[in-house]
CSV table of C-alpha atoms in Angstrom, one decimal:
chain,number,residue,atom,x,y,z
F,8,MET,CA,0.0,0.0,0.0
F,9,LYS,CA,2.8,2.4,0.9
F,10,ASN,CA,4.6,1.6,-2.3
F,11,ARG,CA,1.4,2.3,-4.4
F,12,PHE,CA,0.9,5.6,-2.7
F,13,LEU,CA,4.6,6.5,-3.3
F,14,LYS,CA,4.4,5.6,-7.0
F,15,GLY,CA,1.1,7.5,-7.5
F,16,GLY,CA,2.5,10.5,-5.7
F,17,ILE,CA,5.7,10.6,-7.8
F,18,ALA,CA,3.6,10.3,-11.0
F,19,THR,CA,1.4,13.1,-9.9
F,20,VAL,CA,4.4,15.4,-9.1
F,21,ILE,CA,6.0,14.6,-12.5
F,22,VAL,CA,2.7,15.4,-14.4
F,23,LEU,CA,2.1,18.6,-12.4
F,24,THR,CA,5.8,19.7,-12.8
F,25,THR,CA,5.6,19.1,-16.6
F,26,LEU,CA,2.3,21.1,-16.9
F,27,ALA,CA,3.7,23.9,-14.8
F,28,PHE,CA,6.7,24.4,-17.1
F,29,THR,CA,5.2,23.7,-20.5
F,30,ASN,CA,6.2,26.2,-23.2
F,31,THR,CA,3.6,27.2,-25.8
F,32,LYS,CA,4.3,28.7,-29.1
F,33,LYS,CA,2.2,31.8,-29.9
F,34,GLU,CA,2.2,32.2,-33.7
F,35,VAL,CA,2.0,35.6,-35.2
F,36,ASP,CA,-0.7,36.3,-37.8
F,37,VAL,CA,1.6,37.7,-40.4
F,38,GLU,CA,-1.2,38.9,-42.7
F,39,SER,CA,-2.7,41.1,-39.9
F,40,SER,CA,0.5,42.2,-38.3
F,41,GLU,CA,2.3,45.4,-39.5
F,42,VAL,CA,5.8,46.7,-39.5
F,43,THR,CA,6.5,50.3,-40.5
F,44,TRP,CA,9.9,51.9,-40.9
F,45,ARG,CA,11.0,55.5,-40.8
F,46,GLY,CA,14.5,56.8,-41.9
F,47,GLU,CA,15.7,60.3,-41.7
F,48,LYS,CA,18.2,62.4,-43.6
F,49,VAL,CA,19.3,66.0,-43.2
F,50,THR,CA,16.7,67.3,-45.6
F,51,GLY,CA,13.7,65.2,-44.5
F,52,SER,CA,12.6,61.6,-44.0
F,53,HIS,CA,11.0,58.6,-45.7
F,54,HIS,CA,8.7,55.9,-44.4
F,55,GLY,CA,7.2,52.6,-45.5
F,56,THR,CA,6.5,49.0,-44.6
F,57,ILE,CA,8.2,45.6,-44.4
F,58,GLU,CA,6.3,42.3,-44.2
F,59,LEU,CA,6.9,39.6,-41.7
F,60,GLU,CA,7.6,36.2,-43.2
F,61,SER,CA,7.1,34.4,-39.9
F,62,GLY,CA,7.1,34.9,-36.2
F,63,TYR,CA,6.2,33.5,-32.8
F,64,LEU,CA,6.6,34.1,-29.1
F,65,MET,CA,7.5,31.3,-26.7
F,66,MET,CA,5.2,31.5,-23.6
F,67,GLU,CA,5.6,29.9,-20.2
F,68,ASP,CA,2.8,30.3,-17.7
F,69,GLU,CA,1.4,33.0,-20.0
F,70,LYS,CA,4.7,35.0,-19.9
F,71,ILE,CA,7.1,35.7,-22.7
F,72,VAL,CA,10.3,33.6,-22.5
F,73,GLY,CA,11.5,33.7,-26.1
F,74,GLY,CA,10.6,34.1,-29.7
F,75,GLU,CA,11.7,34.6,-33.2
F,76,PHE,CA,10.7,36.9,-36.1
F,77,VAL,CA,11.7,36.8,-39.7
F,78,MET,CA,11.3,39.8,-42.0
F,79,ASP,CA,11.0,39.4,-45.7
F,80,MET,CA,13.4,42.2,-46.9
F,81,SER,CA,12.3,41.9,-50.5
F,82,THR,CA,8.9,43.5,-49.4
F,83,ILE,CA,10.4,46.8,-48.3
F,84,THR,CA,8.0,49.5,-49.7
F,85,VAL,CA,8.0,53.3,-49.5
F,86,THR,CA,4.7,54.8,-48.6
F,87,ASP,CA,5.5,58.5,-48.7
F,88,LEU,CA,6.4,58.7,-52.4
F,89,SER,CA,4.6,57.6,-55.6
F,90,GLY,CA,5.5,57.0,-59.2
F,91,GLU,CA,9.1,56.9,-60.4
F,92,ASN,CA,10.5,58.3,-57.2
F,93,LYS,CA,8.8,55.5,-55.1
F,94,GLY,CA,10.3,52.9,-57.5
F,95,LYS,CA,13.8,54.4,-57.4
F,96,LEU,CA,13.9,54.5,-53.6
F,97,GLU,CA,12.5,51.0,-53.2
F,98,GLY,CA,15.1,49.7,-55.7
F,99,HIS,CA,17.9,51.6,-53.9
F,100,LEU,CA,16.8,50.2,-50.5
F,101,LYS,CA,16.9,46.7,-51.9
F,102,SER,CA,20.3,47.2,-53.5
F,103,ASP,CA,23.7,46.4,-51.9
F,104,ASP,CA,24.0,50.1,-50.9
F,105,PHE,CA,21.4,49.3,-48.3
F,106,PHE,CA,19.9,45.9,-47.5
F,107,GLY,CA,21.2,43.8,-50.4
F,108,VAL,CA,18.0,41.7,-50.6
F,109,LYS,CA,19.3,39.5,-53.4
F,110,ASN,CA,22.0,38.1,-51.1
F,111,HIS,CA,20.2,38.8,-47.8
F,112,PRO,CA,16.5,38.1,-48.4
F,113,THR,CA,15.6,38.0,-44.7
F,114,SER,CA,16.4,39.6,-41.4
F,115,LYS,CA,15.8,37.9,-38.1
F,116,LEU,CA,15.2,38.8,-34.5
F,117,VAL,CA,15.7,36.1,-31.9
F,118,ILE,CA,14.4,36.9,-28.3
F,119,THR,CA,16.9,35.5,-25.8
F,120,SER,CA,15.2,36.7,-22.7
F,121,ALA,CA,12.2,38.7,-21.4
F,122,ALA,CA,11.4,40.2,-18.1
F,123,SER,CA,8.0,41.4,-17.0
F,124,LYS,CA,7.9,45.0,-16.0
F,125,GLY,CA,4.2,44.9,-15.1
F,126,ASN,CA,1.0,45.9,-16.9
F,127,GLY,CA,1.8,43.7,-19.9
F,128,VAL,CA,5.1,45.4,-20.6
F,129,TYR,CA,8.2,43.2,-21.1
F,130,GLY,CA,11.9,44.2,-21.2
F,131,ILE,CA,13.2,42.2,-24.2
F,132,VAL,CA,16.8,41.2,-24.9
F,133,GLY,CA,17.5,39.6,-28.3
F,134,ASN,CA,19.8,39.3,-31.2
F,135,LEU,CA,19.0,41.1,-34.5
F,136,THR,CA,20.5,39.9,-37.7
F,137,ILE,CA,20.6,42.1,-40.8
F,138,LYS,CA,22.8,41.3,-43.8
F,139,ASN,CA,24.4,38.4,-41.9
F,140,GLU,CA,25.6,40.8,-39.1
F,141,THR,CA,24.2,39.9,-35.7
F,142,HIS,CA,24.1,42.4,-32.7
F,143,PRO,CA,22.3,42.5,-29.4
F,144,ILE,CA,19.3,44.7,-29.1
F,145,THR,CA,17.0,45.6,-26.1
F,146,PHE,CA,13.5,47.2,-26.2
F,147,ASP,CA,10.2,47.2,-24.4
F,148,LEU,CA,7.3,45.2,-25.8
F,149,LYS,CA,3.6,45.8,-24.7
F,150,MET,CA,1.7,42.5,-24.8
F,151,ASN,CA,-2.1,42.0,-24.7
F,152,GLU,CA,-4.0,38.8,-25.1
F,153,ASP,CA,-4.2,38.9,-28.9
F,154,SER,CA,-1.6,41.6,-29.9
F,155,ALA,CA,1.8,43.0,-29.0
F,156,SER,CA,3.5,46.3,-30.0
F,157,THR,CA,6.9,47.9,-29.8
F,158,GLU,CA,9.1,50.7,-31.3
F,159,LEU,CA,12.7,49.9,-32.1
F,160,THR,CA,15.6,52.1,-32.9
F,161,ILE,CA,18.2,50.4,-35.0
F,162,ASP,CA,21.7,51.7,-35.9
F,163,ARG,CA,22.0,50.6,-39.5
F,164,SER,CA,25.8,51.2,-39.6
F,165,LYS,CA,26.3,48.2,-37.2
F,166,TYR,CA,24.8,46.0,-39.9
F,167,ASN,CA,27.0,47.1,-42.8
F,168,VAL,CA,24.3,49.5,-44.1
F,169,ARG,CA,26.6,52.5,-44.6
F,170,TYR,CA,25.3,54.4,-47.7
F,171,GLY,CA,25.2,58.1,-47.0
F,172,SER,CA,26.3,57.7,-43.4
F,173,GLY,CA,28.1,60.6,-41.8
F,174,SER,CA,29.8,58.1,-39.5
F,175,PHE,CA,31.8,56.7,-42.5
F,176,PHE,CA,31.9,59.4,-45.1
F,177,ASP,CA,33.0,63.0,-44.9
F,178,ASN,CA,31.6,66.0,-46.7
F,179,LEU,CA,28.2,64.6,-47.4
F,180,GLY,CA,26.5,67.8,-46.4
F,181,ASP,CA,22.7,67.7,-47.0
F,182,LYS,CA,23.1,64.2,-48.5
F,183,THR,CA,23.7,62.7,-45.1
F,184,ILE,CA,21.4,59.9,-44.1
F,185,TYR,CA,21.2,59.4,-40.3
F,186,ASP,CA,22.4,56.0,-39.0
F,187,ASN,CA,19.3,55.3,-36.8
F,188,PHE,CA,16.1,54.2,-38.3
F,189,GLU,CA,12.8,53.4,-36.5
F,190,LEU,CA,10.6,50.3,-36.7
F,191,ASP,CA,7.0,50.5,-35.4
F,192,VAL,CA,5.8,46.9,-34.9
F,193,ASN,CA,2.2,45.9,-34.3
F,194,LEU,CA,1.8,42.1,-34.0
F,195,LYS,CA,-1.5,40.2,-34.1
F,196,PHE,CA,-2.0,36.6,-32.9
């Protein structure tokens, strides 16, 4: 009798422990999610969109513990221009001067850790890869039941995107393009 109770108790503890630490994958609805970008230069700015190819958050006890997001760099669009100027800028952004999408069709963010700050806000630590260059990145992410949002500032020069950068080229004057660009990310699950 004592042996039966011991065996049953151990089995119950194993099952409860497994349930308590089960990770779940929360897939992003890439069709409903939106990523917008904004880049600035001395004489103004441009903005547009980039599509997510895939993405998910790893959840444990309804808290973020990891995740991965892949951007389809061939989908970079410019939304503040039209006609020939729109086409020229989109082509330039896809060229080797910027993101080189022929050789680097995707960029990836891997979340390595997340800490709850309360009220659905998480401090995120991750690795961002653009043009096969990987660097750490930190940001806050606001999480709701069926959505998440964040704003990221990325220094393009760290990822070998140096065209028009005053950090690498002298005498650019009003042709200088600032190194930092912004991503406004709205995820739907």
